[in-house]
PDB file of C-alpha atoms (C1' of nucleotides) in Angstrom:
ATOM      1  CA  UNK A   1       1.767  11.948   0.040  1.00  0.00           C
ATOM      2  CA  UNK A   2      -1.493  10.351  -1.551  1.00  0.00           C
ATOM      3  CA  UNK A   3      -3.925  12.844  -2.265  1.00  0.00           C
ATOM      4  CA  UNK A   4      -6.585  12.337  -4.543  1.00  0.00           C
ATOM      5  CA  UNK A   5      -4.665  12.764  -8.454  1.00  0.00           C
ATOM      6  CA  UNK A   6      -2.530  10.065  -6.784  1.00  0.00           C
ATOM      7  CA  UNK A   7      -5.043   7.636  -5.457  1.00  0.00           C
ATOM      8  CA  UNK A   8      -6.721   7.735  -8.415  1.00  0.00           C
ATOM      9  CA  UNK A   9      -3.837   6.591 -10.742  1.00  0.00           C
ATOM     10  CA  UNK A  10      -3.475   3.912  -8.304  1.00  0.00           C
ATOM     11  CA  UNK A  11      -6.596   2.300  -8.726  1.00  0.00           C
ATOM     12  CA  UNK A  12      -6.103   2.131 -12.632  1.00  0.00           C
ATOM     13  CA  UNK A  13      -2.730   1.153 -12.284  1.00  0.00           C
ATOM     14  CA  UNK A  14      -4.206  -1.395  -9.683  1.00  0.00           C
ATOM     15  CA  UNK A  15      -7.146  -2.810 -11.706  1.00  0.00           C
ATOM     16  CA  UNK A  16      -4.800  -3.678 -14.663  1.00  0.00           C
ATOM     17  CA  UNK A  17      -3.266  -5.846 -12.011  1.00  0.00           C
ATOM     18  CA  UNK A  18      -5.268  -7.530  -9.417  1.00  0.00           C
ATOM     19  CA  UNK A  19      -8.980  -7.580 -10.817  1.00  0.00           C
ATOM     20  CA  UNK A  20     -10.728 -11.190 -10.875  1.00  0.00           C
ATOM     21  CA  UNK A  21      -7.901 -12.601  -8.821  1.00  0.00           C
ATOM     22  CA  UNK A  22      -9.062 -14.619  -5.591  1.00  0.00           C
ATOM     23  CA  UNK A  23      -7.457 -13.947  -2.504  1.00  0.00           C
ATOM     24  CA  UNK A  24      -6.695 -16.913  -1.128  1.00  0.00           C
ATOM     25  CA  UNK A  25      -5.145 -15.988   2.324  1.00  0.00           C
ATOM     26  CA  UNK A  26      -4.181 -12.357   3.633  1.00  0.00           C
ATOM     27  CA  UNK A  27      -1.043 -12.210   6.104  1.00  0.00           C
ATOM     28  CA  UNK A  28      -0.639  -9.238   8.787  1.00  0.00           C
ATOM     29  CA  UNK A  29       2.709  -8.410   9.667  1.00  0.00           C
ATOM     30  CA  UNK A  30       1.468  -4.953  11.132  1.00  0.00           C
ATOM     31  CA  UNK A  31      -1.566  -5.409  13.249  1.00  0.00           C
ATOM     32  CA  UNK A  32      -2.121  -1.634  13.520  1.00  0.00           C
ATOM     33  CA  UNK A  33      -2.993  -0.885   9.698  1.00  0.00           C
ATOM     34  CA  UNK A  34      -6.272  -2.946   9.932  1.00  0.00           C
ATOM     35  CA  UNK A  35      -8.668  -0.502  11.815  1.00  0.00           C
ATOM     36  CA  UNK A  36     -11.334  -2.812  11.631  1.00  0.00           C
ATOM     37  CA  UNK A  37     -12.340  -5.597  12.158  1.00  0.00           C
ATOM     38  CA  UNK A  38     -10.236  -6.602  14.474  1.00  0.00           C
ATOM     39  CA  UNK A  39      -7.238  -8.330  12.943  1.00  0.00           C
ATOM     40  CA  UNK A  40      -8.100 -12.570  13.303  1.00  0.00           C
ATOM     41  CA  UNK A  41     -11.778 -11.221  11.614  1.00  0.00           C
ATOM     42  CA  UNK A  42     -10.229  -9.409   8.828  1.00  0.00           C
ATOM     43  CA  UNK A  43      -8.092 -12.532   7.568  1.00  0.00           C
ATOM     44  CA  UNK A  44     -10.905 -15.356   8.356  1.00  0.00           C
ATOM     45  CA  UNK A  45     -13.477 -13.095   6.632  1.00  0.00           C
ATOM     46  CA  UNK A  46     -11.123 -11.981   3.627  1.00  0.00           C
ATOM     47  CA  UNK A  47     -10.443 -15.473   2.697  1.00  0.00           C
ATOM     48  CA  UNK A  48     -11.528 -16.491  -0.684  1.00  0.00           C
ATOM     49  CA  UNK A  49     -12.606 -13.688  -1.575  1.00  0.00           C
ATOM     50  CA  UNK A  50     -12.417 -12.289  -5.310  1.00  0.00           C
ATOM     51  CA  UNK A  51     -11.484  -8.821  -6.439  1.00  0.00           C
ATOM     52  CA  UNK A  52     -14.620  -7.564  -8.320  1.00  0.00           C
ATOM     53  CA  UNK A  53     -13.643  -4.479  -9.291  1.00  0.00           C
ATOM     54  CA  UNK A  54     -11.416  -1.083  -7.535  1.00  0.00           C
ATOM     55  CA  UNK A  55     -13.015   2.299  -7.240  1.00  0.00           C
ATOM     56  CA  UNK A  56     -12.099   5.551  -5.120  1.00  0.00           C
ATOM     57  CA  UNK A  57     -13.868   7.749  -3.098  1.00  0.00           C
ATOM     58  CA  UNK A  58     -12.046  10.752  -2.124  1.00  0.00           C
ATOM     59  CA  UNK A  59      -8.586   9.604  -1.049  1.00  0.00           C
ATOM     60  CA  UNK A  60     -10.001   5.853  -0.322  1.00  0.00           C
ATOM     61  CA  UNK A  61      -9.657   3.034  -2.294  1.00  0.00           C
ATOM     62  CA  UNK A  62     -12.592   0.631  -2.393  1.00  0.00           C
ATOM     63  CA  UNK A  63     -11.525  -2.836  -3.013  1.00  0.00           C
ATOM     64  CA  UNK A  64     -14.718  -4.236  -4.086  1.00  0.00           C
ATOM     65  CA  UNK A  65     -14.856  -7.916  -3.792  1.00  0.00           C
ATOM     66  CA  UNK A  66     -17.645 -10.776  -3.288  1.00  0.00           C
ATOM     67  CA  UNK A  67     -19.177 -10.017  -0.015  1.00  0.00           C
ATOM     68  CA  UNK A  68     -17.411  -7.411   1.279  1.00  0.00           C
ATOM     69  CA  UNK A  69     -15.533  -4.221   0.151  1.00  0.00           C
ATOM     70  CA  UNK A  70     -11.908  -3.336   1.607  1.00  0.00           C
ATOM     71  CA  UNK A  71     -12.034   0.662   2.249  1.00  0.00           C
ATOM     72  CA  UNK A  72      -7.891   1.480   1.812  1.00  0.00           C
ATOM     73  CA  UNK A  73      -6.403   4.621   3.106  1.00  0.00           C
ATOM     74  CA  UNK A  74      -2.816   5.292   1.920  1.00  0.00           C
ATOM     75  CA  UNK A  75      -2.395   8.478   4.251  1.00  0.00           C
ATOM     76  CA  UNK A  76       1.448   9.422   4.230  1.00  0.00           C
ATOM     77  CA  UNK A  77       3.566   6.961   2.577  1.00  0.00           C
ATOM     78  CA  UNK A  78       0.996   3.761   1.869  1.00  0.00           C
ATOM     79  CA  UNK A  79       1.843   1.999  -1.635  1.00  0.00           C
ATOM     80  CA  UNK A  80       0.233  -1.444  -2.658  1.00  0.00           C
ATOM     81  CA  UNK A  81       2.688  -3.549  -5.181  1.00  0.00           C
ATOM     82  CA  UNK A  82       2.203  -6.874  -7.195  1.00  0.00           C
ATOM     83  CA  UNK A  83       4.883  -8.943  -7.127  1.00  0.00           C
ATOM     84  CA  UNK A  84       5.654 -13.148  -8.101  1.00  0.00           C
ATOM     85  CA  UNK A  85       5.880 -14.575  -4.473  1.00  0.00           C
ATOM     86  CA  UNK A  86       9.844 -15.437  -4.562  1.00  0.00           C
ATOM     87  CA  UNK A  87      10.418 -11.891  -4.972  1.00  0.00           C
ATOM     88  CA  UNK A  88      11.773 -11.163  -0.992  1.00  0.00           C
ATOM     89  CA  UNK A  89       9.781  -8.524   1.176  1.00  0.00           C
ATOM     90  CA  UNK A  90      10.889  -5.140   2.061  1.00  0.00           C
ATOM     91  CA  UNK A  91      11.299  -3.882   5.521  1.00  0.00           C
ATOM     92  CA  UNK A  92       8.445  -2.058   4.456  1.00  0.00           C
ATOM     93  CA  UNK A  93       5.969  -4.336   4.011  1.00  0.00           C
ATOM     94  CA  UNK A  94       3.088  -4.692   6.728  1.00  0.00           C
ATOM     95  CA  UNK A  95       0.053  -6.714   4.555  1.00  0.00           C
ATOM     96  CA  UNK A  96       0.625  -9.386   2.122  1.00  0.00           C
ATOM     97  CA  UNK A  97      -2.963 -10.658   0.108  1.00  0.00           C
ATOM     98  CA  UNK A  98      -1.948 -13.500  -1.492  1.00  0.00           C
ATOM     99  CA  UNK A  99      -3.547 -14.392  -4.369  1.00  0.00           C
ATOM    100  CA  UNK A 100      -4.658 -17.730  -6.751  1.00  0.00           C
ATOM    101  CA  UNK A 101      -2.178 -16.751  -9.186  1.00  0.00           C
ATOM    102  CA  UNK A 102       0.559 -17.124  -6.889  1.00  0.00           C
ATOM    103  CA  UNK A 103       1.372 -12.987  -7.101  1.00  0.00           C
ATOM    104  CA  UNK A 104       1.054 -11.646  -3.853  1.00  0.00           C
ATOM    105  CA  UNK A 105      -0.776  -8.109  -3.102  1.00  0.00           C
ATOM    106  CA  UNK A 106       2.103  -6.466  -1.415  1.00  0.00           C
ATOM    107  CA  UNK A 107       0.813  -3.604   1.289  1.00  0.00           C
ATOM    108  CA  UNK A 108       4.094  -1.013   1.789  1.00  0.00           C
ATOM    109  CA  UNK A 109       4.420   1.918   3.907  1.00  0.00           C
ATOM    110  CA  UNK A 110       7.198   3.319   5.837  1.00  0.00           C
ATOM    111  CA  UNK A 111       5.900   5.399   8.523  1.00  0.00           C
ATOM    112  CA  UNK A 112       2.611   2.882   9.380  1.00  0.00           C
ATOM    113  CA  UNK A 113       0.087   5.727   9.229  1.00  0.00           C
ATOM    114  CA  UNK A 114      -2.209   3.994   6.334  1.00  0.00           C
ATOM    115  CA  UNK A 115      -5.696   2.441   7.437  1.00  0.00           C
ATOM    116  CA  UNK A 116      -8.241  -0.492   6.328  1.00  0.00           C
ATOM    117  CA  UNK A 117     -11.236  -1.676   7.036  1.00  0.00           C
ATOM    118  CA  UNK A 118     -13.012  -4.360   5.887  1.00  0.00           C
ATOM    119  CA  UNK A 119     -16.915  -4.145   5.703  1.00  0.00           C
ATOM    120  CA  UNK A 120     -19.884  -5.838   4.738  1.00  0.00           C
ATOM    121  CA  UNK A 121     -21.063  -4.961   1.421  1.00  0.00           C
ATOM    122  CA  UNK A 122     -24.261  -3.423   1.845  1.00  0.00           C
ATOM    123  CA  UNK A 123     -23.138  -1.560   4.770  1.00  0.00           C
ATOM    124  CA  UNK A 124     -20.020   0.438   2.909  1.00  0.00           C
ATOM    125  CA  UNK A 125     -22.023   3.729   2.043  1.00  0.00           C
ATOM    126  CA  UNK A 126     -22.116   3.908   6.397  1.00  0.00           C
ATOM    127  CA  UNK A 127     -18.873   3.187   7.275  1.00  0.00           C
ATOM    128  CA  UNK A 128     -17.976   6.772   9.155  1.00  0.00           C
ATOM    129  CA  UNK A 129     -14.713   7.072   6.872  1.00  0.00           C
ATOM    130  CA  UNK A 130     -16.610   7.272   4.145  1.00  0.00           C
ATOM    131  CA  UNK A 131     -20.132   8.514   5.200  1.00  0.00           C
ATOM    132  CA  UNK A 132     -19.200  12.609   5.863  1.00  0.00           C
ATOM    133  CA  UNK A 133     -17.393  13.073   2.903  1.00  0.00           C
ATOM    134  CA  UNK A 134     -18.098  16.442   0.969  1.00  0.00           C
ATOM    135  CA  UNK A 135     -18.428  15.923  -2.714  1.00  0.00           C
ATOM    136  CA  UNK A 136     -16.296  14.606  -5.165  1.00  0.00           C
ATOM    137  CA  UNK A 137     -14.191  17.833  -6.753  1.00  0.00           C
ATOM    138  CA  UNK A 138     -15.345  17.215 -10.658  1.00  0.00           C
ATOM    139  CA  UNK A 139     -18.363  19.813 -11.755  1.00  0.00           C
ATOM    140  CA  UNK A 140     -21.287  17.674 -11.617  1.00  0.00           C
ATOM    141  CA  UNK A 141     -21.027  17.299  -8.109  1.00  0.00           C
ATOM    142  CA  UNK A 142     -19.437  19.733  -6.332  1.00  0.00           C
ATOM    143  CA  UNK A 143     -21.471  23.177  -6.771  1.00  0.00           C
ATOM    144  CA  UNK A 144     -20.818  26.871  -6.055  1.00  0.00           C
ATOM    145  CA  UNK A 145     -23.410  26.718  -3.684  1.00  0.00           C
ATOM    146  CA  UNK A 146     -22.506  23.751  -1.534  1.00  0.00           C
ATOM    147  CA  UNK A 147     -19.210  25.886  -1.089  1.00  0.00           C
ATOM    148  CA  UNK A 148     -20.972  28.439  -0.042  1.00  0.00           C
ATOM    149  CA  UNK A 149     -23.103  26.426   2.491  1.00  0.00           C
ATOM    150  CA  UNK A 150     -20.438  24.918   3.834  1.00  0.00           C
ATOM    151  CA  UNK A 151     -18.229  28.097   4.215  1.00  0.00           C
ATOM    152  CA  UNK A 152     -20.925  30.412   5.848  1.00  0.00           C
ATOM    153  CA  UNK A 153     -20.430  29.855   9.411  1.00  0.00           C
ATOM    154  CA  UNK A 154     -16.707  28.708   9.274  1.00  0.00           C
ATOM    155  CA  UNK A 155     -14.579  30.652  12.126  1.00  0.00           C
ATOM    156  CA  UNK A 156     -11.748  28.557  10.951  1.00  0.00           C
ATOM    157  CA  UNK A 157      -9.092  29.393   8.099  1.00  0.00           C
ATOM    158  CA  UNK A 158      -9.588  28.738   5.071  1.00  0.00           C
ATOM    159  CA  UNK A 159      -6.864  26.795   4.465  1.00  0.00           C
ATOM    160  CA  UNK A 160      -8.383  24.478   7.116  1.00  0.00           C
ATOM    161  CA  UNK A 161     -11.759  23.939   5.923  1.00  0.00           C
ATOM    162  CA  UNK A 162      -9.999  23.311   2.190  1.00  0.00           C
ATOM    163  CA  UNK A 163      -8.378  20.156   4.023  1.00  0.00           C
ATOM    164  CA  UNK A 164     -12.235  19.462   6.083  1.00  0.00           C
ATOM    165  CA  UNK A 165     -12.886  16.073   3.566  1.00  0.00           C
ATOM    166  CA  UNK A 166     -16.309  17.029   4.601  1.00  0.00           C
ATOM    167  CA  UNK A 167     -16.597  20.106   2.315  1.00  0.00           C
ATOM    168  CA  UNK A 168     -14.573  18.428  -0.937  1.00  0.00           C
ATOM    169  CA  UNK A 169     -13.424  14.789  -0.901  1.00  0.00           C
ATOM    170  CA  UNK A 170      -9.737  14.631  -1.905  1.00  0.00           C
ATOM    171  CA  UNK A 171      -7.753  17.547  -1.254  1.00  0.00           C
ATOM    172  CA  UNK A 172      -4.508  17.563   0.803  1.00  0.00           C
ATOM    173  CA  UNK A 173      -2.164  19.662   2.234  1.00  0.00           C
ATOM    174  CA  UNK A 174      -0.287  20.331  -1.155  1.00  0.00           C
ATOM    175  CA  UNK A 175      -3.090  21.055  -3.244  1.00  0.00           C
ATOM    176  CA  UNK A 176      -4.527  23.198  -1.137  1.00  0.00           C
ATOM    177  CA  UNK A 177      -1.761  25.436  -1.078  1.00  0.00           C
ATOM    178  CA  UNK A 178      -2.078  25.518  -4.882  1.00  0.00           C
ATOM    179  CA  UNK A 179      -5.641  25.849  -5.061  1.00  0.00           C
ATOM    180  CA  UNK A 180      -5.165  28.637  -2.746  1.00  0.00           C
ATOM    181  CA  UNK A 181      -2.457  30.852  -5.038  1.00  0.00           C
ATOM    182  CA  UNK A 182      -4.635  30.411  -8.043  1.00  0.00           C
ATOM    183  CA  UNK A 183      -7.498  31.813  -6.662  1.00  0.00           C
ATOM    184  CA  UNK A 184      -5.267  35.005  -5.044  1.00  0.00           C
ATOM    185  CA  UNK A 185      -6.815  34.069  -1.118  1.00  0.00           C
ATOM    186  CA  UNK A 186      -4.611  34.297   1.840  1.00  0.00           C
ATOM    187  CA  UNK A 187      -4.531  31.193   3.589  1.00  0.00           C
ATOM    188  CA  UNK A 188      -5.215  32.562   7.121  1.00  0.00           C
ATOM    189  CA  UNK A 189      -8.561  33.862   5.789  1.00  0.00           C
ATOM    190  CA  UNK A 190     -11.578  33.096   7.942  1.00  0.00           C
ATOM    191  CA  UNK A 191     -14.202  30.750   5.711  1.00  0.00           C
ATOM    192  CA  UNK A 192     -17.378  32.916   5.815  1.00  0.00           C
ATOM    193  CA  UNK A 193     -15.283  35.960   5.064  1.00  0.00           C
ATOM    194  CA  UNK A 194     -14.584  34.904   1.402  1.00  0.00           C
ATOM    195  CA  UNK A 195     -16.846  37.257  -1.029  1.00  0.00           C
ATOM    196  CA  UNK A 196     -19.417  35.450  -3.443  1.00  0.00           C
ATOM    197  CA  UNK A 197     -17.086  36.416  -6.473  1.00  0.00           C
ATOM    198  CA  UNK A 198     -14.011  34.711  -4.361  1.00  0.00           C
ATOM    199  CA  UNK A 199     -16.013  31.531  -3.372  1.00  0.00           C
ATOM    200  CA  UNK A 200     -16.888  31.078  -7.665  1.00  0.00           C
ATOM    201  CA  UNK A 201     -13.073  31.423  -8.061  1.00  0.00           C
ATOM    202  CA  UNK A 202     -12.436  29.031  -5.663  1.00  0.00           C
ATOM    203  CA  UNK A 203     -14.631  26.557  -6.470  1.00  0.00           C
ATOM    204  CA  UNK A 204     -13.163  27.172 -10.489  1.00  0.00           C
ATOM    205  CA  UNK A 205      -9.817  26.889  -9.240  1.00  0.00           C
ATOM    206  CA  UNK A 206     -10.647  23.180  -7.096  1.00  0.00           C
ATOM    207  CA  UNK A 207     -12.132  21.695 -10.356  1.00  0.00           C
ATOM    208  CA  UNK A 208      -9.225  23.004 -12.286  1.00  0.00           C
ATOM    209  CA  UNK A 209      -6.263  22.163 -10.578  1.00  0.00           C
ATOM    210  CA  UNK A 210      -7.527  18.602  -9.592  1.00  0.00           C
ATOM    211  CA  UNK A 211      -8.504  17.628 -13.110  1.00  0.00           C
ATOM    212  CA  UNK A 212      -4.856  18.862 -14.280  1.00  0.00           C
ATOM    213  CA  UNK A 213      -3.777  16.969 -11.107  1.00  0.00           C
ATOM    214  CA  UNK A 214      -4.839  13.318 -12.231  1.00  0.00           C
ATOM    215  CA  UNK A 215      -4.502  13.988 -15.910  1.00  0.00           C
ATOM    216  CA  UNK A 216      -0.692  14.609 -14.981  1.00  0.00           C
ATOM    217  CA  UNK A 217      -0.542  11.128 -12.722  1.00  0.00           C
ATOM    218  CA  UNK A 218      -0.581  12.915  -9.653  1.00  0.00           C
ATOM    219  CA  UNK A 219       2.099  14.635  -7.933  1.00  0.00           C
ATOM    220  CA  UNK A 220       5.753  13.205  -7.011  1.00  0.00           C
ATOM    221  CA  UNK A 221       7.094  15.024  -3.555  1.00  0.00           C
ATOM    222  CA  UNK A 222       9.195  12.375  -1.680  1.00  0.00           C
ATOM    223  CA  UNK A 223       7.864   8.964  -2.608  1.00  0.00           C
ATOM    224  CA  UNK A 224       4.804   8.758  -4.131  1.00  0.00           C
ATOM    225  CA  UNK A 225       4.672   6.362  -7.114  1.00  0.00           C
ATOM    226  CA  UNK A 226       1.632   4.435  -8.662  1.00  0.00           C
ATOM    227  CA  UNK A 227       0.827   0.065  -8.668  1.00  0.00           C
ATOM    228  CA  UNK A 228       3.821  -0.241 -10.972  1.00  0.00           C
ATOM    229  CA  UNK A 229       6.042   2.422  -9.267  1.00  0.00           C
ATOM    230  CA  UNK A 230       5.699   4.623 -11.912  1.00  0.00           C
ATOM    231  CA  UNK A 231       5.931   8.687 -10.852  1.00  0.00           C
ATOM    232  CA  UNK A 232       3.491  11.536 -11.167  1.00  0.00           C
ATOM    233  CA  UNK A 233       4.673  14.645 -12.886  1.00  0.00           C
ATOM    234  CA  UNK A 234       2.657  17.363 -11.564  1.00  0.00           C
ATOM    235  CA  UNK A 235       5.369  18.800  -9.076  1.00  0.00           C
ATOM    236  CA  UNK A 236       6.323  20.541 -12.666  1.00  0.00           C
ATOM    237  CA  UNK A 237       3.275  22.489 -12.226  1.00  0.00           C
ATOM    238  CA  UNK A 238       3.558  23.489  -8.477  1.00  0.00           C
ATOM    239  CA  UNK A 239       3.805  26.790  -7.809  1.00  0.00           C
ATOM    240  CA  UNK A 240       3.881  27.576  -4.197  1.00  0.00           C
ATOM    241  CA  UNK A 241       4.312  24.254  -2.615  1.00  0.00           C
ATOM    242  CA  UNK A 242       7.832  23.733  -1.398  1.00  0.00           C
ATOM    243  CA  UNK A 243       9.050  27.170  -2.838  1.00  0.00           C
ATOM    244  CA  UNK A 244       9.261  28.860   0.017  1.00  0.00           C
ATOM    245  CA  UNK A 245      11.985  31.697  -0.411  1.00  0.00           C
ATOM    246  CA  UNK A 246      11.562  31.524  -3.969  1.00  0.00           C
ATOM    247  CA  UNK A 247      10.567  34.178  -6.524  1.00  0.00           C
ATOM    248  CA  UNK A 248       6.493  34.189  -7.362  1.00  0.00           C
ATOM    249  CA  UNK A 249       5.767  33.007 -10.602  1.00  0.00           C
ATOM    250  CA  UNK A 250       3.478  36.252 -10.774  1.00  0.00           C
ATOM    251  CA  UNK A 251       5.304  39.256  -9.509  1.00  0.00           C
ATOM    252  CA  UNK A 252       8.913  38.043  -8.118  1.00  0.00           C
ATOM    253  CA  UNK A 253       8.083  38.344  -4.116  1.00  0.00           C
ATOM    254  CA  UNK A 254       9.263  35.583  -2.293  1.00  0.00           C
ATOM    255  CA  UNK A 255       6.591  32.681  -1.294  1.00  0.00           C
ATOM    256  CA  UNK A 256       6.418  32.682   2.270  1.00  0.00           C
ATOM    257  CA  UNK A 257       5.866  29.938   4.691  1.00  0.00           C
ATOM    258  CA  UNK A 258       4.096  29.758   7.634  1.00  0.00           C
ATOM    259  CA  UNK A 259       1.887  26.722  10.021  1.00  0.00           C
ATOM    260  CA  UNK A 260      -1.711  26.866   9.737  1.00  0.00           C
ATOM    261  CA  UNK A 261      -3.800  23.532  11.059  1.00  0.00           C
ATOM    262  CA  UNK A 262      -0.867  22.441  11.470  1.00  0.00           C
ATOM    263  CA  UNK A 263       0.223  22.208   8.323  1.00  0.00           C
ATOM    264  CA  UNK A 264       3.245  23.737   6.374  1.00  0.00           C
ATOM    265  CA  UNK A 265       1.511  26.361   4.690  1.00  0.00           C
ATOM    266  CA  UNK A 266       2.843  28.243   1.308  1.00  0.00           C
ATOM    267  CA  UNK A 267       1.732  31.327  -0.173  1.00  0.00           C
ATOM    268  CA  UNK A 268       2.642  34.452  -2.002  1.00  0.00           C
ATOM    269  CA  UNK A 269       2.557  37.571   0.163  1.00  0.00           C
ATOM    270  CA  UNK A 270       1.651  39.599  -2.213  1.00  0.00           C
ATOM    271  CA  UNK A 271      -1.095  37.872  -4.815  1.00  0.00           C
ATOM    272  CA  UNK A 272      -2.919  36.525  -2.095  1.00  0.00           C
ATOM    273  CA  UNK A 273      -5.153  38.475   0.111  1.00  0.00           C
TER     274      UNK A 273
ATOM    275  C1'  DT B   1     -21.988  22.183  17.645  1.00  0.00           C
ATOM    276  C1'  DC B   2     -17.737  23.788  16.435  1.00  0.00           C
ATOM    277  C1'  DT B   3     -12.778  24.260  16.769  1.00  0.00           C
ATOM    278  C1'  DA B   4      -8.163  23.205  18.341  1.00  0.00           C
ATOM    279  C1'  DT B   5      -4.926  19.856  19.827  1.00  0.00           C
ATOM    280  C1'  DT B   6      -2.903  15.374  20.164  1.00  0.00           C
ATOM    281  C1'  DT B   7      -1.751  10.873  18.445  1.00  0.00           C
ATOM    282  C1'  DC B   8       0.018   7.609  15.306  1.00  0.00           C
ATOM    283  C1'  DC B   9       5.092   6.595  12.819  1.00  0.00           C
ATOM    284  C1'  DT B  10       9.964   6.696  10.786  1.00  0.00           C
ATOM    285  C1'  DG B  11      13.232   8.595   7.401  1.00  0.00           C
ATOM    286  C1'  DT B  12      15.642  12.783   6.388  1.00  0.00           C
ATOM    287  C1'  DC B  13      18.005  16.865   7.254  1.00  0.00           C
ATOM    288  C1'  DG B  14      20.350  20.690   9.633  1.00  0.00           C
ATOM    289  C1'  DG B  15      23.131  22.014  13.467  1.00  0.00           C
ATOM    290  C1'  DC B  16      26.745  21.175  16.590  1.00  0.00           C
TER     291       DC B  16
ATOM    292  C1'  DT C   1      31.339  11.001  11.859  1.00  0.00           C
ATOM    293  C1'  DG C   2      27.711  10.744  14.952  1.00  0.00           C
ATOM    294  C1'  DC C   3      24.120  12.323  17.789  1.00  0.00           C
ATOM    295  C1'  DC C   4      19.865  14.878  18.529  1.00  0.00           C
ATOM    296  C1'  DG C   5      15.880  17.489  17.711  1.00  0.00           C
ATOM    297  C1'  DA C   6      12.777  19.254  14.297  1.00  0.00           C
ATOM    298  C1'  DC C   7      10.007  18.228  10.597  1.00  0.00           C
ATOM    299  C1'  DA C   8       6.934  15.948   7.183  1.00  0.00           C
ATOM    300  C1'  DG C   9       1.282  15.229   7.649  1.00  0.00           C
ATOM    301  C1'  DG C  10      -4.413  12.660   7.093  1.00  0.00           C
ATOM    302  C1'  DA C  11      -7.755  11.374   9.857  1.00  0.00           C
ATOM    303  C1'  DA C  12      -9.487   9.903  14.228  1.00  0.00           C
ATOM    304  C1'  DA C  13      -9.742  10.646  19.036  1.00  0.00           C
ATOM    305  C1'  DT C  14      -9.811  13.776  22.650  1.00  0.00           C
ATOM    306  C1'  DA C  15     -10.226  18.214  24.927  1.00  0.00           C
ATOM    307  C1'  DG C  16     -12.101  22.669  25.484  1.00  0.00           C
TER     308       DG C  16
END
DNA sequence: TCTATTTCCTGTCGGC
DNA sequence: TGCCGACAGGAAATAG
């Protein structure tokens, strides 16, 4: 499951592959992944068009090209893949960009749940995927303060609001649950009940584990695996997620699991409060 | 305005 | 062995 560390070793894995290559026709197997335009749009306007450059915005990936950028959401399972056009397709397959080189830009993704949208150039920075998005979780942008904005009339769990992409860009359900056990906070606890010395910790802890996140090439659950199906190696540093019934790293009580938002949610008992 | 719930999807796993 | 239900979950749409 993409979250940012992940997306963001797919664009560099991506733009060794794909940048200044033309696209000379796209093919849409799945009609549902395109979100918009609608689908006979997307191909006539994504014709000839050539990869400029591939940046990332929270989980997105921003295919930049001549006139238009493609805004790429991997959600679940979503996986892009270069391969020589003889190579067969995979059941899996659902959009196929294929370009003057005669590689094809292979879009995978087993359960369908992975969106694109294809917008005018100048127009990107309104597109409503990308236009609420919190800050970026590195230092220079995301403060103490903006935290502490953002948390002060929160009913909601905190757990939930560390999954809102409108107060950080980037974070999903497993790194939240990490984020979460370093900074010794309860999941269940209501946003504007976190202390000023909890809220610092937190917003430590986001920076932190993110940073060690993409440095390790993201994290490998089920699937997950980079342009040249390489896999992340952070699940080595996981300490709640998925350890449910497991001893604490800290003091031995078993992590406990419960369903907040949703969400399988992991904690320990005992350091979080 | 804010929050909670539902929807989209299919492979995997546990229970019987 | 095979069937069935539960589960995994990000973001958008919908409901309250």
């Amino acid at each position: 499951m993409p979250e940012l560390p992940e997306v963001e070793n797919v664009k560099k894995g991506l733009k060794e592959l794909v940048i200044n290559k033309q696209i000379k026709y796209v093919t849409v197997l799945w009609g549902n992944i395109v979100k918009d335009p609608i689908v006979e749009t997307f191909i006539s306007e994504i014709k000839g068009q050539r990869i400029i450059t591939i940046e990332r915005r929270g989980k997105f990936l921003l295919f930049v090209l001549d006139d238009y950028v493609l805004i790429s959401h991997l959600r679940m399972e979503g996986k892009f893949r270069v391969e020589q056009s003889s190579v067969p397709l995979t059941k899996h397959t659902h959009i196929i960009f294929t370009l003057d080189t005669g590689e094809e830009l292979r879009y995978l993704d087993v359960r369908k749940f992975g969106r694109m949208s294809l917008v005018d150039k100048n127009r990107v920075s309104l597109h409503p995927s990308l236009a609420s998005l919190g800050p970026e979780p590195v230092c220079e942008e995301l403060t103490v303060e903006k935290i502490r904005l953002f948390l002060s009339n929160k009913k909601r769990s905190i757990k939930s609001c560390l999954l809102d992409q409108k107060m950080v860009a980037g974070i999903g359900n497993i790194y939240a649950d990490e984020i979460l056990f370093a900074s010794g906070i309860h999941p269940a606890r209501i946003g504007e009940s976190l202390t000023s010395t909890e809220i610092s910790k937190l917003h430590h802890d986001i920076i932190d584990i993110m940073e060690k996140a993409v440095a390790s090439g993201g994290t490998t659950i089920r699937t997950y695996s980079n342009a040249y199906g390489r896999e992340g190696s952070f699940q080595q540093n996981l300490k709640v997620y998925g350890k449910a019934g497991t001893a604490c790293v800290n003091c031995q009580t078993p992590i406990n699991k419960i369903k907040i938002a949703q969400r399988g949610t992991h904690f320990c008992p005992n350091c979080q409060i």
